[in-house]
Coordinates of C-alpha atoms in Angstrom, one line a residue:
M1 CA 203.2 80.9 37.6
P2 CA 205.5 83.2 35.6
T3 CA 209.2 82.9 35.7
H4 CA 210.3 85.9 37.8
R5 CA 213.5 87.7 37.3
R6 CA 215.0 87.9 40.6
L7 CA 217.3 90.9 41.9
T8 CA 219.8 90.3 44.3
G9 CA 222.7 92.2 46.1
A10 CA 222.9 96.1 44.8
A11 CA 219.9 95.7 42.8
A12 CA 217.7 95.2 45.8
A13 CA 219.4 97.9 48.1
P14 CA 217.4 100.7 46.7
A15 CA 214.0 99.2 48.0
V16 CA 215.5 98.6 51.7
A17 CA 216.4 102.2 51.6
L18 CA 212.8 103.0 50.3
A19 CA 211.4 101.0 53.2
V20 CA 213.4 103.6 55.4
A21 CA 212.7 106.5 53.6
L22 CA 208.7 106.0 54.1
T23 CA 208.8 106.1 57.7
A24 CA 211.4 109.5 57.7
A25 CA 209.8 111.4 54.6
S26 CA 206.8 109.6 52.9
A27 CA 204.1 112.3 54.2
L28 CA 206.3 114.9 52.1
V29 CA 206.2 113.6 48.8
L30 CA 203.2 111.1 48.8
G31 CA 200.8 112.0 51.5
P32 CA 199.0 115.5 51.3
A33 CA 198.8 117.8 54.6
G34 CA 195.0 116.9 54.7
P35 CA 192.5 116.5 52.6
A36 CA 191.1 119.3 50.6
S37 CA 188.3 121.2 52.0
A38 CA 185.0 120.4 50.5
A39 CA 183.3 123.3 48.6
T40 CA 180.1 124.5 49.0
A41 CA 177.6 122.5 47.2
R42 CA 175.9 123.8 44.0
G43 CA 172.8 123.2 42.6
A44 CA 171.4 121.7 46.0
A45 CA 168.2 121.1 44.4
A46 CA 169.6 118.4 42.2
A47 CA 168.2 114.9 42.3
V48 CA 170.8 112.3 43.3
P49 CA 171.2 109.5 40.6
A50 CA 169.1 106.7 40.9
G51 CA 171.1 104.6 39.0
T52 CA 172.4 101.0 41.0
A53 CA 175.2 98.8 40.5
A54 CA 174.5 95.1 40.2
D55 CA 175.6 94.7 43.6
G56 CA 173.7 97.5 45.2
A57 CA 176.1 100.3 45.2
H58 CA 174.3 103.7 44.3
V59 CA 175.3 107.2 44.7
V60 CA 174.2 109.0 48.0
S61 CA 175.3 112.4 47.2
E62 CA 176.6 115.0 44.8
T63 CA 178.5 118.2 45.4
W64 CA 178.8 120.1 42.2
L65 CA 181.9 122.2 43.0
D66 CA 181.9 123.8 39.7
A67 CA 180.3 123.7 36.2
R68 CA 182.4 120.5 35.6
T69 CA 183.3 119.1 38.6
V70 CA 181.2 117.2 40.7
D71 CA 182.3 114.9 44.2
L72 CA 180.4 112.1 44.6
Q73 CA 179.7 109.8 47.8
I74 CA 179.0 106.3 46.8
S75 CA 177.8 103.5 49.0
S76 CA 179.8 100.3 48.2
P77 CA 179.0 96.9 49.2
A78 CA 182.4 95.4 47.9
V79 CA 184.4 98.2 50.5
G80 CA 181.5 98.2 53.0
G81 CA 181.0 101.9 53.6
T82 CA 180.8 105.4 51.5
V83 CA 183.7 106.0 48.9
A84 CA 184.2 109.3 47.4
T85 CA 185.0 110.1 43.8
R86 CA 185.6 113.4 42.0
L87 CA 184.3 113.8 38.2
L88 CA 185.5 116.0 35.8
L89 CA 182.9 116.4 33.2
P90 CA 183.2 117.7 29.8
A91 CA 181.8 121.1 29.1
D92 CA 178.9 119.9 26.8
W93 CA 177.9 117.2 29.1
S94 CA 174.5 116.5 30.1
A95 CA 172.8 113.5 31.9
Q96 CA 170.3 113.6 29.3
A97 CA 172.4 113.5 26.3
G98 CA 171.9 111.2 23.3
R99 CA 175.5 110.4 23.6
T100 CA 178.3 108.7 25.8
W101 CA 181.9 110.0 26.1
P102 CA 184.8 107.8 27.0
V103 CA 186.4 108.0 30.6
L104 CA 190.1 108.4 31.9
Y105 CA 190.5 107.1 35.6
L106 CA 193.1 108.4 37.3
L107 CA 194.4 107.2 40.6
Q108 CA 196.0 108.4 43.7
G109 CA 199.2 107.8 45.3
A110 CA 200.2 106.2 48.6
H111 CA 198.6 108.4 51.4
D112 CA 196.9 110.8 49.4
D113 CA 193.2 110.8 48.5
Y114 CA 190.7 111.2 45.8
T115 CA 191.2 115.2 45.2
S116 CA 195.1 114.8 44.7
W117 CA 195.1 115.1 40.9
T118 CA 192.8 118.3 40.7
R119 CA 195.1 119.3 43.5
E120 CA 198.7 118.9 42.1
T121 CA 198.3 119.3 38.5
D122 CA 196.2 121.3 36.0
I123 CA 194.2 118.4 35.1
E124 CA 191.2 120.5 34.8
Q125 CA 192.5 122.9 32.8
F126 CA 194.1 120.5 30.4
T127 CA 191.0 118.6 29.8
A128 CA 188.8 121.7 29.5
G129 CA 188.1 121.3 25.5
Q130 CA 188.5 117.4 25.6
E131 CA 185.3 115.2 25.0
V132 CA 186.3 112.8 27.8
I133 CA 185.0 112.2 31.8
V134 CA 188.2 112.0 34.2
A135 CA 187.1 109.7 37.1
M136 CA 189.4 110.3 40.7
P137 CA 188.2 107.6 43.0
S138 CA 189.2 107.0 46.3
S139 CA 191.8 104.5 46.8
G140 CA 191.4 104.1 50.3
P141 CA 193.9 105.2 53.4
T142 CA 196.9 103.4 51.7
G143 CA 196.3 104.0 48.2
I144 CA 196.5 100.6 47.4
P145 CA 192.9 100.1 45.8
S146 CA 193.5 96.1 45.9
T147 CA 191.2 93.3 47.0
W148 CA 192.0 93.2 50.9
W149 CA 192.8 89.6 51.8
N150 CA 192.2 90.1 55.8
Y151 CA 192.7 86.6 56.6
G152 CA 190.4 85.1 54.0
S153 CA 187.4 88.1 54.3
D154 CA 188.4 89.2 51.0
H155 CA 187.2 92.7 52.5
P156 CA 187.4 95.9 51.8
D157 CA 187.3 95.1 48.1
Y158 CA 188.5 98.5 46.5
E159 CA 189.5 96.9 43.1
T160 CA 185.8 95.6 42.7
F161 CA 184.7 99.3 43.5
Q162 CA 187.0 101.0 41.0
V163 CA 186.8 97.9 38.2
T164 CA 182.7 97.4 38.6
E165 CA 180.5 99.2 41.2
L166 CA 182.3 102.9 39.7
M167 CA 182.0 101.6 36.1
Q168 CA 178.5 100.8 36.0
L169 CA 177.5 103.9 37.9
L170 CA 179.2 106.1 35.4
Q171 CA 177.4 104.5 32.6
Q172 CA 174.0 104.6 34.0
D173 CA 174.0 107.7 35.6
Y174 CA 176.6 109.9 34.0
R175 CA 176.8 109.0 30.5
A176 CA 180.3 106.9 30.3
G177 CA 180.8 105.0 27.5
T178 CA 182.9 101.6 27.4
T179 CA 185.9 103.1 25.8
R180 CA 188.7 103.7 28.9
A181 CA 191.8 104.6 29.8
I182 CA 193.5 104.1 33.2
G183 CA 197.0 106.2 35.1
G184 CA 198.2 106.5 38.3
V185 CA 201.0 107.6 40.4
S186 CA 203.3 105.5 42.6
T187 CA 200.6 103.0 44.1
G188 CA 198.4 104.2 41.7
G189 CA 200.6 103.1 38.8
W190 CA 200.7 99.6 40.4
A191 CA 196.7 99.7 40.2
A192 CA 196.3 100.8 36.6
M193 CA 198.8 98.4 35.5
A194 CA 197.5 95.4 37.4
F195 CA 193.8 96.0 36.6
A196 CA 194.3 96.6 33.2
A197 CA 196.3 93.1 33.1
R198 CA 193.6 91.2 35.5
H199 CA 190.8 93.0 33.3
P200 CA 192.0 92.3 29.9
G201 CA 190.0 94.6 27.3
T202 CA 188.4 96.8 30.0
F203 CA 191.4 99.7 29.7
A204 CA 192.4 100.9 26.2
A205 CA 195.3 102.3 27.7
A206 CA 197.1 102.2 30.8
A207 CA 200.0 104.8 32.5
S208 CA 202.3 104.2 35.1
Y209 CA 204.3 107.4 36.3
S210 CA 206.6 106.0 39.2
G211 CA 204.8 103.0 39.7
V212 CA 205.3 99.8 42.1
L213 CA 205.2 97.6 39.1
D214 CA 207.1 94.6 40.8
T215 CA 205.9 93.6 44.6
T216 CA 208.1 90.3 44.9
M217 CA 211.2 91.7 43.8
P218 CA 213.7 91.5 46.8
G219 CA 212.8 94.1 49.4
M220 CA 209.6 95.2 47.9
P221 CA 207.2 93.3 50.1
T222 CA 208.9 95.5 53.3
V223 CA 208.0 98.2 51.4
V224 CA 204.6 97.3 50.8
E225 CA 204.0 96.5 54.5
A226 CA 205.4 99.5 55.1
I227 CA 202.8 101.3 53.0
V228 CA 200.0 99.9 55.1
A229 CA 201.7 99.8 58.5
R230 CA 202.0 103.5 58.4
E231 CA 197.9 103.8 58.2
S232 CA 197.9 101.8 61.7
L233 CA 196.9 98.5 59.9
D234 CA 198.3 95.3 59.9
P235 CA 200.6 94.7 57.2
L236 CA 199.3 90.8 56.8
S237 CA 195.9 92.4 55.9
L238 CA 196.7 93.3 52.4
W239 CA 197.8 90.1 50.7
G240 CA 199.2 88.1 53.6
S241 CA 202.5 86.7 53.8
P242 CA 205.0 87.4 50.9
V243 CA 205.8 83.7 51.7
L244 CA 203.0 81.8 52.7
N245 CA 200.7 83.9 50.7
Y246 CA 202.9 84.0 47.5
A247 CA 200.5 82.8 45.0
L248 CA 197.9 85.8 46.4
W249 CA 201.2 88.9 45.9
S250 CA 201.8 86.8 42.7
A251 CA 198.2 87.3 41.4
E252 CA 198.2 91.1 42.5
N253 CA 201.8 91.7 40.9
P254 CA 202.0 93.8 37.8
F255 CA 205.0 92.0 36.6
D256 CA 203.6 88.6 37.5
V257 CA 200.2 89.1 35.2
A258 CA 202.2 91.5 32.7
S259 CA 200.8 88.8 29.9
G260 CA 196.9 90.4 30.4
L261 CA 198.2 93.5 29.2
R262 CA 198.6 92.3 25.3
G263 CA 196.8 94.7 23.0
T264 CA 196.6 97.4 25.6
K265 CA 198.4 100.6 24.9
L266 CA 201.0 101.1 27.6
Y267 CA 202.9 104.3 28.6
L268 CA 205.6 103.6 31.6
S269 CA 208.0 106.4 33.1
S270 CA 209.8 106.5 36.2
G271 CA 213.3 108.4 37.0
T272 CA 216.6 107.2 38.5
G273 CA 216.4 109.4 41.4
V274 CA 219.3 109.9 43.6
A275 CA 221.9 109.1 40.8
G276 CA 221.5 112.6 38.9
G277 CA 219.2 113.8 41.1
N278 CA 218.8 117.5 42.3
G279 CA 219.2 117.4 46.3
E280 CA 216.1 116.2 47.6
L281 CA 217.2 112.8 49.0
S282 CA 214.1 111.3 50.4
A283 CA 212.2 111.9 47.4
E284 CA 215.0 111.0 44.9
A285 CA 215.5 107.4 47.5
L286 CA 211.8 106.9 46.9
E287 CA 212.2 107.2 43.1
T288 CA 215.7 105.4 43.1
A289 CA 213.9 102.3 45.1
L290 CA 211.3 101.9 42.6
W291 CA 213.9 102.2 39.6
P292 CA 214.9 98.6 39.2
G293 CA 210.8 97.6 39.2
S294 CA 210.3 99.5 36.2
Q295 CA 213.1 98.3 34.3
A296 CA 212.3 94.5 34.9
F297 CA 208.7 95.2 34.4
A298 CA 209.5 96.7 30.8
L299 CA 211.9 94.0 30.2
R300 CA 209.2 91.5 30.8
L301 CA 207.1 93.6 28.5
A302 CA 209.6 93.2 25.9
L303 CA 210.1 89.6 26.5
L304 CA 206.1 88.8 25.7
G305 CA 206.5 90.8 22.4
I306 CA 203.9 93.7 24.5
P307 CA 204.9 97.3 23.0
V308 CA 205.2 99.6 25.7
Q309 CA 206.2 103.6 25.3
T310 CA 208.8 104.4 28.1
H311 CA 210.2 107.6 29.5
F312 CA 212.7 107.0 31.5
Y313 CA 215.0 109.8 32.6
T314 CA 218.0 110.5 35.0
G315 CA 217.6 111.9 38.3
G316 CA 213.8 112.7 39.6
T317 CA 211.8 112.7 42.6
H318 CA 208.9 110.3 43.4
S319 CA 206.6 113.5 43.5
W320 CA 203.9 115.8 41.7
T321 CA 206.8 117.9 40.5
Y322 CA 207.4 115.3 37.9
W323 CA 204.3 113.6 37.7
K324 CA 202.5 116.5 36.6
E325 CA 204.4 117.1 33.5
E326 CA 204.6 112.8 32.8
Y327 CA 201.0 112.8 32.2
K328 CA 200.8 115.4 29.4
T329 CA 203.9 113.4 27.9
S330 CA 201.6 110.1 27.9
W331 CA 198.8 112.3 26.6
P332 CA 199.0 111.4 23.0
L333 CA 198.8 107.7 23.8
I334 CA 196.2 108.0 25.9
S335 CA 193.8 110.3 24.0
Q336 CA 194.5 108.2 20.8
A337 CA 193.1 105.0 22.7
L338 CA 190.6 106.8 23.6
G339 CA 189.5 108.2 20.6
L340 CA 189.8 111.9 20.9
N341 CA 191.5 114.6 18.3
S342 CA 194.1 115.3 20.3

């Protein structure tokens, strides 16, 4: 188990503040008013893809929103139900093409959904001329796409859905290649770094925008448990007790598994929040609480000799106001890792 740098006193206080802020204001900065309404399906006569993942996962339905955007409903044995994923396909994409395309996975934050990236950013327009498939899978109601402990059942398993089932289906049915990058906001930033570290070589690049990067830092287990509890779920169902099940918490913690990121191009951004902020106190408090974890994670990478591009800025809020620009700042690193021209 890696040596863990513990923060106490004043350093732990922001995380406690975040747990309080989650109760009062996380709906404002982390979750949408409600899922985006489903658009009318286009090309309804098209057959549902016939590919099947190794464990039996398969596409149940396709809903084409426009020429590039398609929403999938996927039957997932790992999750134990149907899970949604939105794809943005290249302009010249064809299911019968004799080539494949690299894939950029973009993950939602807590209490949001798979439509968040197209709802809150201009990712559709930004990638219009890029030879890349953008995949935006659901991470479940909490936005934490983990293998849930659930008292030993290890179910639902959103990690297997996103890292195994979805990848296999995209390769079989949507001409996805094996060059991939991953990025996410908030809890999606946790997943981007955790997945890349836990599955070395799967992703050529990983980016975290205001991510939860040290889940066992003092105060942070309370934050994680508050996210789960907000969805009326048992907080212990995720990873168990942070004390009695510490080994599991550690195995899921980007800080503790950071050595697995060696060889992956990394981007890390975070703001100070309240210090130098713009007056949006609830969103600033959320950002402030995650600042120590981002700093600890960057230091951990430095001690391991793993390069990372960082953008640490004064102020900022835990919101799309900043994230919709941060992904563009990270784009040169991501596009290079994907082998794109820009």
